[in-house]
Amino acid sequence: MTRDEQQIPAPPRIIDLMIPADRGAVSMSIDERYTRQMRLPQLGELGQGRLAAAKVAVIGAGGLGAPVLSYLAAAGVGRITVFDPDTVDATNLHRQVLFTASDVGRSKAVAAAEHLHSQNPEVSVTAVVDVVTPATALEQLAGHDLVLDGTDNFPTRYLASDACEILDLPLVWGSILAFSGQVSVFWGAGGRGVTYRDVHPVPPRPGEVPSCSEAGVLGMLCGVIGSSMAMEAVKVLAGMGDVLFGRLALYDALRARWDEIPIARDPRRVPVTEIEDVMLTCELPGPTGPATDEVAVADLPGLLAAGVRVIDIREPSELGDGLVHGAEHLPMGALLAGADESLEGAVLYCAAGSRSASAQRSLAERGIRVRSLRGGFAAVVGESGAAVEVVRPEG
């Protein structure tokens, strides 16, 4: 059989996803606010009208979501939905530049919507103070033209990719850690395109990849990657330029260098047709808002003396610096797999508090109430004057 007889499907053209020029847009004046960008012939008045007619969903208003939201609103993207269950914390302010000190303790989604309205009153911003879940993702994301995922947990990354593949929506994805960042544009294209699962077919094991709260991150890196994500979104919506579709851009801040690798669809991968809950199937920590019931390091001695179970849910490879004396070790995956009423009232801790908060949320859905140690083991090590002994694990 010749190549012509094989009926090889034509490669997907992401430019076909640009917003139709005749679609009705949010009532938005084309005034001097957009003059500088409209002077670009690749955008012009037609492209600006496409941005005004667009509706995008941004999952996460954190380190990447903050610059993404700021630049999309400033560019005149007509309708934006922002999903985030979290509240603003003082530790967010060095990188989540959309927020100010007066926002600490407030809902990120609500505060972001208010700031964006002040920045550009013509843009419609809907705040959703909740996580995108396997049960709700398709309904929550349907009706949008494009999705941007700037979250820092693997279940949501797989969830966003799968939902977008089912809904045939383009997904702009970004990731940061320490001094490195990645950006790409995914689109299932009816089984012809590339998605997150083609780049990362197998989720990492629990604890294998640290979060930014555990490994650290520079705020400026969020700006670089978040701005790049916003740029790719505008290019897709307006139908201009060479989009990062089929390419993964890698940024190394310490070397001040961008690298790029081509990515292609795995021909053996079956298109996604239903949502998988990666948090359950792979025992990975999922999305979480603030812990609903926390204890401080100073509370640990009294709790241990009272016989309360204190459980270290880190992986064995993370115990090199020790664990709290009197605590038991039970990795998060094993804890969730064997969860029963014996966990009721226990205190969980991980490296920095994010995984224990996630486990707390998961257990609460099963009717099991536990508490989370604020700041995790890092807070134990850094707390001066606290009568908490750290011991080396046996063996």
mmCIF file with all atom_site columns, N, CA and C in Angstrom, residues 31-41 43-44 48:
data_model
loop_
_atom_site.group_PDB
_atom_site.id
_atom_site.type_symbol
_atom_site.label_atom_id
_atom_site.label_alt_id
_atom_site.label_comp_id
_atom_site.label_asym_id
_atom_site.label_entity_id
_atom_site.label_seq_id
_atom_site.pdbx_PDB_ins_code
_atom_site.Cartn_x
_atom_site.Cartn_y
_atom_site.Cartn_z
_atom_site.occupancy
_atom_site.B_iso_or_equiv
_atom_site.pdbx_formal_charge
_atom_site.auth_seq_id
_atom_site.auth_comp_id
_atom_site.auth_asym_id
_atom_site.auth_atom_id
_atom_site.pdbx_PDB_model_num
ATOM 1  N N  . ASP A 1 31 ? -10.508 51.145 22.542 1.00 0.00 ? 31 ASP A N  1
ATOM 2  C CA . ASP A 1 31 ? -10.016 52.492 22.780 1.00 0.00 ? 31 ASP A CA 1
ATOM 3  C C  . ASP A 1 31 ? -8.503  52.494 22.900 1.00 0.00 ? 31 ASP A C  1
ATOM 4  N N  . GLU A 1 32 ? -7.978  53.579 23.446 1.00 0.00 ? 32 GLU A N  1
ATOM 5  C CA . GLU A 1 32 ? -6.531  53.731 23.504 1.00 0.00 ? 32 GLU A CA 1
ATOM 6  C C  . GLU A 1 32 ? -5.853  52.699 24.395 1.00 0.00 ? 32 GLU A C  1
ATOM 7  N N  . ARG A 1 33 ? -6.615  52.027 25.232 1.00 0.00 ? 33 ARG A N  1
ATOM 8  C CA . ARG A 1 33 ? -6.030  50.994 26.082 1.00 0.00 ? 33 ARG A CA 1
ATOM 9  C C  . ARG A 1 33 ? -5.272  49.953 25.251 1.00 0.00 ? 33 ARG A C  1
ATOM 10 N N  . TYR A 1 34 ? -5.798  49.609 24.098 1.00 0.00 ? 34 TYR A N  1
ATOM 11 C CA . TYR A 1 34 ? -5.224  48.546 23.277 1.00 0.00 ? 34 TYR A CA 1
ATOM 12 C C  . TYR A 1 34 ? -4.457  49.069 22.056 1.00 0.00 ? 34 TYR A C  1
ATOM 13 N N  . THR A 1 35 ? -4.247  50.369 21.996 1.00 0.00 ? 35 THR A N  1
ATOM 14 C CA . THR A 1 35 ? -3.649  50.968 20.798 1.00 0.00 ? 35 THR A CA 1
ATOM 15 C C  . THR A 1 35 ? -2.308  50.353 20.453 1.00 0.00 ? 35 THR A C  1
ATOM 16 N N  . ARG A 1 36 ? -1.431  50.201 21.439 1.00 0.00 ? 36 ARG A N  1
ATOM 17 C CA . ARG A 1 36 ? -0.082  49.726 21.156 1.00 0.00 ? 36 ARG A CA 1
ATOM 18 C C  . ARG A 1 36 ? -0.082  48.306 20.585 1.00 0.00 ? 36 ARG A C  1
ATOM 19 N N  . GLN A 1 37 ? -0.920  47.421 21.136 1.00 0.00 ? 37 GLN A N  1
ATOM 20 C CA . GLN A 1 37 ? -0.906  46.056 20.611 1.00 0.00 ? 37 GLN A CA 1
ATOM 21 C C  . GLN A 1 37 ? -1.664  45.960 19.293 1.00 0.00 ? 37 GLN A C  1
ATOM 22 N N  . MET A 1 38 ? -2.662  46.812 19.078 1.00 0.00 ? 38 MET A N  1
ATOM 23 C CA . MET A 1 38 ? -3.403  46.768 17.820 1.00 0.00 ? 38 MET A CA 1
ATOM 24 C C  . MET A 1 38 ? -2.584  47.299 16.648 1.00 0.00 ? 38 MET A C  1
ATOM 25 N N  . ARG A 1 39 ? -1.519  48.023 16.952 1.00 0.00 ? 39 ARG A N  1
ATOM 26 C CA . ARG A 1 39 ? -0.649  48.484 15.872 1.00 0.00 ? 39 ARG A CA 1
ATOM 27 C C  . ARG A 1 39 ? 0.148   47.342 15.250 1.00 0.00 ? 39 ARG A C  1
ATOM 28 N N  . LEU A 1 40 ? 0.211   46.220 15.959 1.00 0.00 ? 40 LEU A N  1
ATOM 29 C CA . LEU A 1 40 ? 0.891   45.056 15.407 1.00 0.00 ? 40 LEU A CA 1
ATOM 30 C C  . LEU A 1 40 ? 0.031   44.467 14.296 1.00 0.00 ? 40 LEU A C  1
ATOM 31 N N  . PRO A 1 41 ? 0.545   44.374 13.074 1.00 0.00 ? 41 PRO A N  1
ATOM 32 C CA . PRO A 1 41 ? -0.293  43.879 11.978 1.00 0.00 ? 41 PRO A CA 1
ATOM 33 C C  . PRO A 1 41 ? -0.774  42.451 12.193 1.00 0.00 ? 41 PRO A C  1
ATOM 34 N N  . LEU A 1 43 ? -1.960  41.273 14.855 1.00 0.00 ? 43 LEU A N  1
ATOM 35 C CA . LEU A 1 43 ? -3.140  41.320 15.724 1.00 0.00 ? 43 LEU A CA 1
ATOM 36 C C  . LEU A 1 43 ? -4.196  42.231 15.114 1.00 0.00 ? 43 LEU A C  1
ATOM 37 N N  . GLY A 1 44 ? -3.916  43.529 15.115 1.00 0.00 ? 44 GLY A N  1
ATOM 38 C CA . GLY A 1 44 ? -4.839  44.480 14.507 1.00 0.00 ? 44 GLY A CA 1
ATOM 39 C C  . GLY A 1 44 ? -6.202  44.502 15.179 1.00 0.00 ? 44 GLY A C  1
ATOM 40 N N  . GLN A 1 48 ? -7.929  41.864 17.932 1.00 0.00 ? 48 GLN A N  1
ATOM 41 C CA . GLN A 1 48 ? -8.422  42.408 19.193 1.00 0.00 ? 48 GLN A CA 1
ATOM 42 C C  . GLN A 1 48 ? -9.884  42.043 19.411 1.00 0.00 ? 48 GLN A C  1
#
